[in-house]
Amino acid sequence: MLTLTLFRHAKSSWELNGLDDRERPLNARGSSAAPLMAGFMHDHRIRPELVLCSTAVRTRQTLELVLSGMKPAPKVKYDDALYLADPILPLERVRKAPRTTKHVMIVGHNPGLQILAVELIGEGDPGQIGAISDKLPTAGVVVMTFDAKSWADVAPGKGRLTHFATPKMLMAAAA
């Protein structure tokens, strides 16, 4: 059984004029949402062994806030090509993960992550699948499992959705 977690970066700032899109940092909302999602991951034992992360500032900052709560810390690979990548590229990266790795997480961007999630999920709660199809909000986490022994076998429609969470969902549940 293999597990793939897709984590869209937390909310970023648009306040700094003239800043290249790759350099946009998290805003206050994003800086509080990422640790909230880290808590969700901890509570649900979502523990990736390998993280593939876009090199954009907002994805790196999101990951830093999430990693602080992960024990043991996963291996992290920063990949420039994941910046605003279409869904095919992250899937290609996942398929090259070592056989010994059972859980990979991608920290990236929409629309690629949302499209990838929708393409890979074949089973799971229809309401949650519909919600992901409608929108993968910032700091949204999608976790799916695959009945496969090799990452090369991860394919569209073969994933089982096990978790979907957003900061808004977690805050509503806590209220």
C-alpha atoms as a printed R data frame, in Angstrom:
    type eleno elety resid chain resno       x      y       z
1   ATOM     1    CA   MET     A     1   0.000  0.000   0.000
2   ATOM     2    CA   LEU     A     2   1.345  3.415  -1.007
3   ATOM     3    CA   THR     A     3   0.157  6.784   0.291
4   ATOM     4    CA   LEU     A     4   0.276 10.085  -1.567
5   ATOM     5    CA   THR     A     5  -0.464 13.396   0.137
6   ATOM     6    CA   LEU     A     6  -1.072 16.549  -1.888
7   ATOM     7    CA   PHE     A     7  -0.692 19.778   0.086
8   ATOM     8    CA   ARG     A     8  -1.488 23.091  -1.551
9   ATOM     9    CA   HIS     A     9   0.618 25.932  -0.157
10  ATOM    10    CA   ALA     A    10  -0.960 28.179   2.461
11  ATOM    11    CA   LYS     A    11  -2.349 31.636   1.639
12  ATOM    12    CA   SER     A    12   0.243 34.023   0.265
13  ATOM    13    CA   SER     A    13   0.581 37.779   0.255
14  ATOM    14    CA   TRP     A    14  -0.087 40.081  -2.668
15  ATOM    15    CA   GLU     A    15   0.916 43.210  -0.732
16  ATOM    16    CA   LEU     A    16   4.481 43.624  -1.977
17  ATOM    17    CA   ASN     A    17   4.276 45.370  -5.342
18  ATOM    18    CA   GLY     A    18   6.704 44.320  -8.016
19  ATOM    19    CA   LEU     A    19   7.587 41.031  -6.322
20  ATOM    20    CA   ASP     A    20   8.020 38.081  -8.668
21  ATOM    21    CA   ASP     A    21   5.276 35.492  -8.150
22  ATOM    22    CA   ARG     A    22   7.815 32.872  -7.018
23  ATOM    23    CA   GLU     A    23   8.954 35.214  -4.248
24  ATOM    24    CA   ARG     A    24   5.556 35.904  -2.662
25  ATOM    25    CA   PRO     A    25   5.641 34.966   1.057
26  ATOM    26    CA   LEU     A    26   2.807 33.657   3.212
27  ATOM    27    CA   ASN     A    27   0.440 36.224   4.647
28  ATOM    28    CA   ALA     A    28  -0.797 36.152   8.274
29  ATOM    29    CA   ARG     A    29  -3.680 33.821   7.408
30  ATOM    30    CA   GLY     A    30  -1.320 31.411   5.667
31  ATOM    31    CA   SER     A    31   1.150 31.523   8.539
32  ATOM    32    CA   SER     A    32  -1.585 30.395  10.926
33  ATOM    33    CA   ALA     A    33  -3.208 27.877   8.557
34  ATOM    34    CA   ALA     A    34  -0.077 25.797   7.924
35  ATOM    35    CA   PRO     A    35   0.434 24.862  11.618
36  ATOM    36    CA   LEU     A    36  -3.286 24.076  11.865
37  ATOM    37    CA   MET     A    37  -2.908 21.634   8.986
38  ATOM    38    CA   ALA     A    38   0.259 20.226  10.594
39  ATOM    39    CA   GLY     A    39  -1.862 19.447  13.656
40  ATOM    40    CA   PHE     A    40  -4.420 17.669  11.466
41  ATOM    41    CA   MET     A    41  -1.658 15.633   9.860
42  ATOM    42    CA   HIS     A    42  -0.210 14.736  13.263
43  ATOM    43    CA   ASP     A    43  -3.619 13.731  14.654
44  ATOM    44    CA   HIS     A    44  -4.324 11.522  11.624
45  ATOM    45    CA   ARG     A    45  -0.830  9.992  11.518
46  ATOM    46    CA   ILE     A    46  -0.108 11.431   8.089
47  ATOM    47    CA   ARG     A    47   3.660 11.010   8.047
48  ATOM    48    CA   PRO     A    48   5.340 11.230   4.662
49  ATOM    49    CA   GLU     A    49   8.798  9.775   4.251
50  ATOM    50    CA   LEU     A    50   9.598 11.898   1.195
51  ATOM    51    CA   VAL     A    51   8.399 15.425   0.427
52  ATOM    52    CA   LEU     A    52   8.626 16.933  -3.050
53  ATOM    53    CA   CYS     A    53   8.275 20.695  -2.756
54  ATOM    54    CA   SER     A    54   8.097 23.545  -5.241
55  ATOM    55    CA   THR     A    55  10.849 26.109  -4.785
56  ATOM    56    CA   ALA     A    56   8.431 29.066  -4.535
57  ATOM    57    CA   VAL     A    57   8.796 30.979  -1.268
58  ATOM    58    CA   ARG     A    58   5.184 30.270  -0.226
59  ATOM    59    CA   THR     A    59   5.560 26.502  -0.666
60  ATOM    60    CA   ARG     A    60   8.871 26.412   1.220
61  ATOM    61    CA   GLN     A    61   7.401 28.495   4.065
62  ATOM    62    CA   THR     A    62   4.327 26.248   4.224
63  ATOM    63    CA   LEU     A    63   6.536 23.182   4.406
64  ATOM    64    CA   GLU     A    64   8.767 24.687   7.113
65  ATOM    65    CA   LEU     A    65   5.722 25.310   9.302
66  ATOM    66    CA   VAL     A    66   4.466 21.761   8.740
67  ATOM    67    CA   LEU     A    67   7.838 20.048   9.208
68  ATOM    68    CA   SER     A    68   8.290 21.477  12.694
69  ATOM    69    CA   GLY     A    69   5.693 18.983  13.943
70  ATOM    70    CA   MET     A    70   6.807 15.933  11.957
71  ATOM    71    CA   LYS     A    71   8.726 13.249  13.776
72  ATOM    72    CA   PRO     A    72  10.678 11.679  12.236
73  ATOM    73    CA   ALA     A    73  11.395 14.378   9.712
74  ATOM    74    CA   PRO     A    74  10.921 13.251   6.115
75  ATOM    75    CA   LYS     A    75  13.494 13.585   3.385
76  ATOM    76    CA   VAL     A    76  12.791 16.790   1.423
77  ATOM    77    CA   LYS     A    77  13.549 17.438  -2.235
78  ATOM    78    CA   TYR     A    78  12.975 20.928  -3.602
79  ATOM    79    CA   ASP     A    79  12.099 20.884  -7.278
80  ATOM    80    CA   ASP     A    80  11.953 24.046  -9.397
81  ATOM    81    CA   ALA     A    81   9.848 22.244 -11.999
82  ATOM    82    CA   LEU     A    82   6.974 21.814  -9.494
83  ATOM    83    CA   TYR     A    83   6.353 25.580  -9.536
84  ATOM    84    CA   LEU     A    84   2.907 25.953 -11.160
85  ATOM    85    CA   ALA     A    85   3.379 22.538 -12.804
86  ATOM    86    CA   ASP     A    86   0.638 20.867 -14.774
87  ATOM    87    CA   PRO     A    87  -0.572 17.594 -13.184
88  ATOM    88    CA   ILE     A    88   1.572 15.352 -15.381
89  ATOM    89    CA   LEU     A    89   4.921 16.520 -13.979
90  ATOM    90    CA   PRO     A    90   4.163 15.845 -10.269
91  ATOM    91    CA   LEU     A    91   2.842 12.411 -11.232
92  ATOM    92    CA   GLU     A    92   6.069 11.716 -13.139
93  ATOM    93    CA   ARG     A    93   8.074 12.733 -10.050
94  ATOM    94    CA   VAL     A    94   5.979 10.478  -7.804
95  ATOM    95    CA   ARG     A    95   6.437  7.534 -10.151
96  ATOM    96    CA   LYS     A    96  10.209  7.887  -9.713
97  ATOM    97    CA   ALA     A    97  10.066  7.670  -5.901
98  ATOM    98    CA   PRO     A    98  12.195  4.898  -4.406
99  ATOM    99    CA   ARG     A    99  10.457  1.539  -3.980
100 ATOM   100    CA   THR     A   100  11.279  1.599  -0.286
101 ATOM   101    CA   THR     A   101   9.327  4.846   0.196
102 ATOM   102    CA   LYS     A   102   5.720  4.154   1.160
103 ATOM   103    CA   HIS     A   103   4.435  7.729   1.636
104 ATOM   104    CA   VAL     A   104   5.189 10.735  -0.585
105 ATOM   105    CA   MET     A   105   3.880 14.262  -0.108
106 ATOM   106    CA   ILE     A   106   3.874 17.010  -2.743
107 ATOM   107    CA   VAL     A   107   3.712 20.640  -1.638
108 ATOM   108    CA   GLY     A   108   2.690 22.671  -4.637
109 ATOM   109    CA   HIS     A   109   0.223 24.869  -6.458
110 ATOM   110    CA   ASN     A   110  -3.143 24.942  -8.139
111 ATOM   111    CA   PRO     A   111  -4.512 24.228 -10.598
112 ATOM   112    CA   GLY     A   112  -2.066 21.337 -11.039
113 ATOM   113    CA   LEU     A   113  -2.532 19.750  -7.605
114 ATOM   114    CA   GLN     A   114  -6.310 19.911  -7.780
115 ATOM   115    CA   ILE     A   115  -6.393 18.394 -11.260
116 ATOM   116    CA   LEU     A   116  -3.951 15.673 -10.185
117 ATOM   117    CA   ALA     A   117  -6.090 14.811  -7.137
118 ATOM   118    CA   VAL     A   118  -9.270 14.587  -9.217
119 ATOM   119    CA   GLU     A   119  -7.534 12.427 -11.834
120 ATOM   120    CA   LEU     A   120  -5.997 10.006  -9.326
121 ATOM   121    CA   ILE     A   121  -8.981  9.478  -7.009
122 ATOM   122    CA   GLY     A   122 -11.121  6.530  -8.006
123 ATOM   123    CA   GLU     A   123 -12.772  5.725  -4.661
124 ATOM   124    CA   GLY     A   124 -13.787  7.538  -1.518
125 ATOM   125    CA   ASP     A   125 -16.459  9.735  -0.019
126 ATOM   126    CA   PRO     A   126 -18.428 11.210  -2.953
127 ATOM   127    CA   GLY     A   127 -19.064 14.464  -1.074
128 ATOM   128    CA   GLN     A   128 -15.376 14.982  -0.415
129 ATOM   129    CA   ILE     A   129 -14.443 14.026  -3.962
130 ATOM   130    CA   GLY     A   130 -16.992 16.560  -5.226
131 ATOM   131    CA   ALA     A   131 -15.580 19.229  -2.911
132 ATOM   132    CA   ILE     A   132 -12.050 18.607  -4.228
133 ATOM   133    CA   SER     A   133 -13.373 18.777  -7.795
134 ATOM   134    CA   ASP     A   134 -14.933 22.163  -7.017
135 ATOM   135    CA   LYS     A   135 -11.938 23.655  -5.219
136 ATOM   136    CA   LEU     A   136  -8.690 22.767  -3.495
137 ATOM   137    CA   PRO     A   137  -8.272 25.803  -1.233
138 ATOM   138    CA   THR     A   138  -4.964 27.133   0.012
139 ATOM   139    CA   ALA     A   139  -3.491 24.863   2.706
140 ATOM   140    CA   GLY     A   140  -5.846 22.082   1.581
141 ATOM   141    CA   VAL     A   141  -4.606 18.535   2.163
142 ATOM   142    CA   VAL     A   142  -5.662 15.520   0.097
143 ATOM   143    CA   VAL     A   143  -4.484 12.052   1.149
144 ATOM   144    CA   MET     A   144  -4.998  8.968  -0.975
145 ATOM   145    CA   THR     A   145  -3.786  5.393  -0.910
146 ATOM   146    CA   PHE     A   146  -2.949  3.070  -3.775
147 ATOM   147    CA   ASP     A   147  -3.074 -0.708  -3.722
148 ATOM   148    CA   ALA     A   148   0.307 -0.911  -5.433
149 ATOM   149    CA   LYS     A   149   3.834 -2.034  -4.606
150 ATOM   150    CA   SER     A   150   5.594  0.394  -6.923
151 ATOM   151    CA   TRP     A   151   5.124  4.113  -7.475
152 ATOM   152    CA   ALA     A   152   5.336  3.393 -11.201
153 ATOM   153    CA   ASP     A   153   1.894  1.753 -10.848
154 ATOM   154    CA   VAL     A   154   0.205  4.908  -9.521
155 ATOM   155    CA   ALA     A   155  -2.311  5.809 -12.202
156 ATOM   156    CA   PRO     A   156  -5.485  7.826 -12.790
157 ATOM   157    CA   GLY     A   157  -8.552  6.411 -11.073
158 ATOM   158    CA   LYS     A   158  -6.531  4.036  -8.877
159 ATOM   159    CA   GLY     A   159  -6.398  6.138  -5.690
160 ATOM   160    CA   ARG     A   160  -8.639  5.815  -2.660
161 ATOM   161    CA   LEU     A   161  -9.318  9.126  -0.922
162 ATOM   162    CA   THR     A   162  -8.667  8.686   2.804
163 ATOM   163    CA   HIS     A   163  -8.524 12.312   4.023
164 ATOM   164    CA   PHE     A   164  -9.455 15.739   2.758
165 ATOM   165    CA   ALA     A   165  -9.096 18.755   5.020
166 ATOM   166    CA   THR     A   166  -8.868 22.512   4.749
167 ATOM   167    CA   PRO     A   167  -8.272 25.151   7.420
168 ATOM   168    CA   LYS     A   168 -11.903 26.286   7.079
169 ATOM   169    CA   MET     A   169 -13.169 22.731   7.671
170 ATOM   170    CA   LEU     A   170 -10.969 22.313  10.753
171 ATOM   171    CA   MET     A   171 -12.007 25.658  12.227
172 ATOM   172    CA   ALA     A   172 -15.698 24.854  11.655
173 ATOM   173    CA   ALA     A   173 -15.275 21.472  13.372
174 ATOM   174    CA   ALA     A   174 -13.564 23.131  16.350
175 ATOM   175    CA   ALA     A   175 -16.319 25.728  16.800
